[in-house]
XYZ file of C-alpha atoms in Angstrom:
366
model
C 52.107 -16.657 2.641
C 54.530 -17.280 5.816
C 56.058 -20.308 4.489
C 59.783 -20.891 5.633
C 62.561 -22.982 4.012
C 65.206 -23.820 6.271
C 68.994 -24.238 4.998
C 70.638 -27.099 7.024
C 73.739 -29.182 7.275
C 76.918 -30.161 9.088
C 79.007 -27.298 10.303
C 81.393 -25.787 7.887
C 79.364 -27.101 4.772
C 78.915 -23.413 3.482
C 75.229 -23.053 4.563
C 75.657 -19.112 5.676
C 77.727 -18.179 2.693
C 74.723 -19.503 0.400
C 72.350 -17.774 3.057
C 74.104 -14.395 2.437
C 74.035 -14.880 -1.355
C 70.076 -15.300 -1.549
C 69.066 -13.158 1.543
C 68.524 -9.708 2.435
C 70.137 -10.415 5.641
C 73.964 -11.073 5.940
C 75.257 -13.189 8.584
C 78.820 -13.846 10.069
C 80.875 -16.737 8.402
C 83.570 -18.265 10.178
C 85.936 -21.235 9.866
C 85.001 -22.543 13.297
C 82.574 -25.234 13.993
C 79.617 -24.180 16.379
C 80.593 -20.615 16.157
C 76.700 -19.558 16.191
C 73.845 -20.577 18.514
C 71.095 -18.978 16.617
C 69.225 -19.349 13.232
C 69.485 -16.391 10.796
C 66.121 -15.229 9.032
C 66.197 -13.677 5.735
C 63.765 -12.895 2.909
C 65.024 -13.530 -0.668
C 63.392 -12.475 -3.847
C 62.109 -15.437 -6.124
C 63.959 -15.032 -9.686
C 61.310 -14.539 -12.442
C 62.237 -13.490 -15.805
C 58.483 -13.270 -16.768
C 57.777 -10.061 -14.562
C 60.591 -7.974 -16.299
C 59.379 -9.407 -19.557
C 55.876 -8.229 -18.776
C 57.181 -4.789 -17.873
C 58.414 -4.513 -21.689
C 54.762 -4.832 -22.544
C 52.841 -2.967 -19.716
C 54.843 -0.388 -18.160
C 54.770 0.375 -14.128
C 56.708 2.447 -11.844
C 58.332 -0.458 -10.087
C 58.434 -4.427 -10.200
C 57.947 -6.312 -7.180
C 58.928 -9.914 -7.104
C 57.586 -12.913 -5.209
C 59.586 -13.549 -1.898
C 60.470 -16.814 0.156
C 61.476 -16.750 3.681
C 64.951 -18.647 4.216
C 66.297 -19.669 7.574
C 69.821 -20.456 7.992
C 70.020 -22.951 10.819
C 73.317 -23.315 12.727
C 75.441 -26.155 11.834
C 74.401 -29.750 13.021
C 76.601 -32.278 14.454
C 76.430 -35.922 15.084
C 74.537 -36.709 18.302
C 72.328 -33.394 17.871
C 69.149 -35.351 18.820
C 70.887 -35.991 22.237
C 72.239 -32.561 22.649
C 75.345 -32.486 21.055
C 76.518 -29.272 19.178
C 73.701 -26.760 19.520
C 71.369 -29.939 19.703
C 67.773 -29.367 20.302
C 67.803 -25.803 19.518
C 68.748 -26.634 15.759
C 66.156 -29.149 15.745
C 63.266 -26.955 17.104
C 64.141 -24.336 14.160
C 63.891 -27.296 11.980
C 60.488 -28.068 12.963
C 59.073 -24.405 12.174
C 60.188 -24.780 8.511
C 58.029 -26.114 5.859
C 60.698 -27.614 3.559
C 64.631 -27.986 3.923
C 67.538 -27.463 1.665
C 70.463 -29.633 2.768
C 73.828 -28.010 1.883
C 76.456 -30.681 1.502
C 80.222 -29.957 1.585
C 81.915 -31.296 -1.632
C 85.035 -29.444 -1.551
C 88.528 -29.858 -0.140
C 90.077 -27.356 2.092
C 92.918 -28.217 4.474
C 92.440 -24.960 6.282
C 88.931 -25.677 6.860
C 88.598 -29.066 8.705
C 85.513 -31.156 8.430
C 83.742 -32.032 11.825
C 83.896 -35.726 11.007
C 87.415 -35.513 9.915
C 87.236 -36.291 6.143
C 84.881 -35.209 3.109
C 81.994 -37.599 2.522
C 78.885 -35.856 1.762
C 76.837 -39.330 1.483
C 78.015 -39.968 5.073
C 76.781 -36.289 6.028
C 73.448 -37.050 4.428
C 72.929 -39.926 6.500
C 74.030 -38.419 9.774
C 71.552 -35.476 9.280
C 68.808 -37.965 8.577
C 69.549 -40.103 11.324
C 69.384 -37.197 13.836
C 66.276 -36.035 12.510
C 64.999 -39.750 12.526
C 65.841 -40.151 16.172
C 63.704 -37.036 17.121
C 60.677 -38.276 15.004
C 60.720 -41.709 16.756
C 60.944 -40.070 20.114
C 57.781 -38.008 19.336
C 56.084 -41.101 17.642
C 56.916 -43.184 20.965
C 55.536 -40.824 23.301
C 52.180 -40.401 21.362
C 52.025 -44.269 21.022
C 52.093 -44.586 25.155
C 49.077 -42.072 25.286
C 47.135 -43.403 22.496
C 47.727 -47.002 23.865
C 46.365 -46.027 27.131
C 43.320 -44.393 25.648
C 42.791 -47.319 23.411
C 42.667 -49.796 26.413
C 40.410 -47.326 28.675
C 37.896 -46.340 26.361
C 38.008 -49.230 24.054
C 37.560 -46.756 21.438
C 37.865 -47.696 17.392
C 39.443 -44.322 16.841
C 42.177 -44.774 19.499
C 42.934 -48.259 17.956
C 43.033 -46.816 14.504
C 45.335 -44.246 15.441
C 47.726 -46.673 17.202
C 47.817 -48.936 14.384
C 49.025 -45.829 12.225
C 51.527 -44.773 14.739
C 52.984 -48.356 14.662
C 53.369 -48.090 10.851
C 55.287 -44.814 11.159
C 57.491 -46.113 14.057
C 58.321 -49.131 12.102
C 59.419 -46.906 9.013
C 61.530 -44.820 11.236
C 63.165 -47.678 12.874
C 64.290 -49.054 9.369
C 66.121 -45.714 9.111
C 63.713 -44.318 6.726
C 62.297 -40.842 6.456
C 58.856 -40.262 6.934
C 58.400 -38.390 3.542
C 59.322 -41.839 1.741
C 56.380 -43.738 3.685
C 53.196 -44.360 1.501
C 50.157 -43.128 3.744
C 46.587 -42.353 2.849
C 45.402 -38.686 3.549
C 43.537 -40.102 6.690
C 46.875 -41.651 8.098
C 48.715 -38.456 7.366
C 46.227 -36.485 9.287
C 46.758 -38.454 12.525
C 50.399 -37.302 12.787
C 49.804 -33.546 11.022
C 49.748 -31.990 14.234
C 53.399 -33.469 15.217
C 55.155 -31.667 12.548
C 57.623 -34.480 12.063
C 61.044 -33.411 10.898
C 61.765 -36.385 8.114
C 58.286 -35.663 6.499
C 59.215 -32.110 5.515
C 60.361 -31.928 1.726
C 64.033 -31.910 1.254
C 66.345 -30.837 -1.628
C 70.291 -31.220 -1.745
C 72.782 -28.479 -2.658
C 76.473 -29.810 -3.354
C 78.615 -26.999 -2.399
C 82.001 -27.268 -4.317
C 85.241 -25.207 -5.115
C 85.406 -22.669 -7.866
C 86.894 -24.891 -10.501
C 84.021 -27.531 -10.137
C 81.060 -25.262 -10.404
C 80.269 -26.060 -14.207
C 80.953 -30.044 -13.893
C 81.093 -31.075 -10.406
C 83.603 -33.700 -8.851
C 83.661 -37.187 -7.615
C 81.813 -36.067 -4.390
C 78.978 -34.540 -6.223
C 78.885 -37.907 -8.315
C 78.760 -39.887 -5.350
C 75.573 -38.040 -4.164
C 74.012 -38.258 -7.380
C 74.577 -42.024 -7.426
C 73.102 -42.214 -3.577
C 70.157 -40.090 -4.537
C 69.139 -41.673 -7.991
C 66.150 -43.720 -6.448
C 64.947 -41.345 -3.943
C 63.219 -38.715 -5.711
C 65.203 -35.903 -4.467
C 66.378 -32.934 -6.425
C 69.988 -32.152 -6.476
C 71.827 -28.984 -7.669
C 75.379 -27.950 -7.429
C 76.785 -24.574 -6.579
C 80.097 -22.715 -5.648
C 79.166 -20.629 -2.865
C 82.308 -18.622 -2.768
C 81.673 -17.733 -6.284
C 78.035 -16.911 -5.746
C 78.998 -14.762 -2.966
C 81.320 -12.843 -5.244
C 78.649 -12.605 -7.675
C 76.126 -11.185 -5.181
C 78.630 -8.379 -4.003
C 78.705 -7.213 -7.846
C 75.895 -4.174 -8.086
C 75.255 -3.987 -11.781
C 73.803 -6.620 -14.018
C 76.304 -6.321 -16.814
C 79.217 -6.869 -14.213
C 77.383 -10.116 -12.945
C 76.825 -11.199 -16.453
C 80.573 -10.567 -17.471
C 81.414 -12.594 -14.196
C 79.158 -15.636 -14.816
C 80.601 -15.767 -18.474
C 84.177 -15.861 -17.224
C 83.421 -18.797 -14.921
C 80.984 -20.531 -17.573
C 77.869 -20.178 -15.837
C 74.532 -18.896 -17.424
C 73.017 -17.603 -14.183
C 73.875 -17.466 -10.308
C 73.585 -21.070 -8.999
C 71.400 -19.699 -6.061
C 68.682 -18.661 -8.392
C 68.148 -22.066 -9.255
C 68.181 -23.066 -5.594
C 65.320 -20.386 -4.858
C 63.296 -21.566 -7.785
C 63.657 -25.321 -6.856
C 62.724 -24.435 -3.229
C 59.667 -22.654 -4.353
C 58.615 -25.665 -6.530
C 59.170 -27.898 -3.562
C 56.886 -25.948 -1.485
C 54.147 -26.479 -4.075
C 54.074 -22.530 -4.873
C 53.126 -20.796 -8.075
C 53.010 -17.105 -9.050
C 50.352 -14.875 -10.577
C 50.738 -11.271 -11.844
C 48.963 -8.147 -11.523
C 50.129 -5.344 -13.774
C 49.851 -1.630 -14.788
C 49.998 1.667 -12.817
C 52.327 1.846 -9.992
C 53.607 -1.466 -10.084
C 53.650 -4.904 -11.842
C 53.735 -7.494 -9.169
C 54.325 -11.272 -8.715
C 52.057 -12.967 -5.932
C 52.707 -16.418 -4.176
C 50.047 -18.874 -3.927
C 49.533 -22.543 -3.334
C 49.070 -24.562 -6.707
C 45.549 -25.493 -6.733
C 44.246 -22.311 -5.237
C 40.943 -20.818 -6.627
C 40.563 -17.455 -8.044
C 38.848 -15.764 -4.585
C 41.572 -17.349 -2.545
C 44.186 -15.776 -4.841
C 42.393 -12.507 -4.676
C 42.603 -12.635 -0.843
C 46.245 -13.228 -1.067
C 46.283 -9.382 -2.359
C 43.653 -8.111 0.009
C 40.893 -9.859 2.185
C 38.333 -7.372 0.739
C 39.083 -8.757 -2.709
C 38.263 -12.208 -1.457
C 35.264 -11.202 0.480
C 33.698 -9.105 -2.458
C 35.159 -11.192 -5.431
C 32.913 -11.019 -8.403
C 35.102 -12.229 -11.368
C 38.560 -12.543 -12.314
C 39.938 -11.465 -15.748
C 42.690 -13.569 -16.864
C 45.150 -13.269 -19.542
C 47.925 -16.004 -20.108
C 51.583 -14.827 -19.999
C 52.606 -16.689 -23.113
C 49.429 -14.908 -24.873
C 50.840 -11.524 -23.629
C 54.220 -11.923 -24.918
C 52.901 -13.277 -28.274
C 50.330 -10.418 -29.015
C 52.221 -7.606 -27.338
C 49.511 -5.983 -25.363
C 46.232 -6.504 -23.054
C 43.956 -4.941 -25.859
C 45.525 -7.373 -28.667
C 44.745 -10.126 -25.958
C 41.224 -8.972 -25.506
C 40.743 -8.387 -29.189
C 42.096 -11.939 -30.068
C 39.582 -13.482 -27.717
C 42.519 -14.560 -25.190
C 41.079 -12.667 -22.187
C 38.721 -15.080 -20.403
C 36.369 -14.027 -17.650
C 36.550 -16.675 -14.624
C 34.170 -17.217 -11.834
C 34.672 -18.677 -8.116
C 35.546 -22.092 -9.206
C 38.664 -21.248 -11.674
C 42.093 -22.636 -10.341
C 44.743 -19.832 -10.952
C 47.646 -21.105 -13.052
C 51.258 -20.421 -12.769
C 51.857 -17.239 -14.807
C 48.316 -16.051 -14.993
C 48.035 -12.218 -15.194
C 44.744 -11.239 -13.273
C 42.445 -8.353 -12.903
C 40.022 -8.889 -9.952
C 36.593 -7.485 -9.879
C 35.163 -7.154 -6.716
C 32.670 -5.308 -4.682
C 32.483 -4.803 -0.892
């Protein structure tokens, strides 16, 4: 669907190591600050046990998982909004992302100095937030100047309303708050939608810890948890070094044995990808049988014809109906035929809202 999830954070936080674990693109990892001046872009499969489970009931030649575009954005520094570090290049790439994963350094390593001189993930959150807020405020102020002139010249009600809304955003940002926490109406949100404000983007936090803290976390993680407790933000804990070692193992058996040794049930990056998928308000439906069993990505709330269009535009244009089996019903009954016999295959029209896990057969005529 072309949606991008950006991985951000201060330099030497472990962003690129995590990117390499989840992406089909491998980027160079160094111990030096500002060692890269461009973003890395990759595609990662979205882990979904349901697809492999479906294949035990309905065989296909291959399985194709849903995917998510991820962008490893070069490490940020204090003053990026004024051009420090890689400055505005970083912020321009952030603007093109639909959601953000903020990787926080929550580990000690004397051989890998922190750019701020000490380990303090809460301070790091505030640095990144501030730099994004400064850039948003800059944009709001520029638009305010234009709208103010238009309001005075034309004496237009629309311009005056726009001016009032922009002042609301300005006050929120000047109070060191992110736009995503501002309560606005859909009409107010539409006024700034073309600005692609940086702090409006949904953000989750990933605490990158040492190997020994992968299961239980540490004091740094607890400080982040306390800071975020009233902010309605998702936080996960991973050990990027362990994750990179897991990613290098070829067989599932070896990965499983490694995970058991370190006390984990699955790779932490799987949780990160699923959380990012959810943060973007995405769900998956399935098409099955024949050459492939496949997961397709759609926005939550999409209707059946729109979902069909994700497969091919002809299916949306000539949509007649969708034959729907729920994943849980297939697992319980064991086959499409048994679902049909039990009345668990429903025929849905153009107003059907596709649900996460639906198995669809699209009927169409072009």
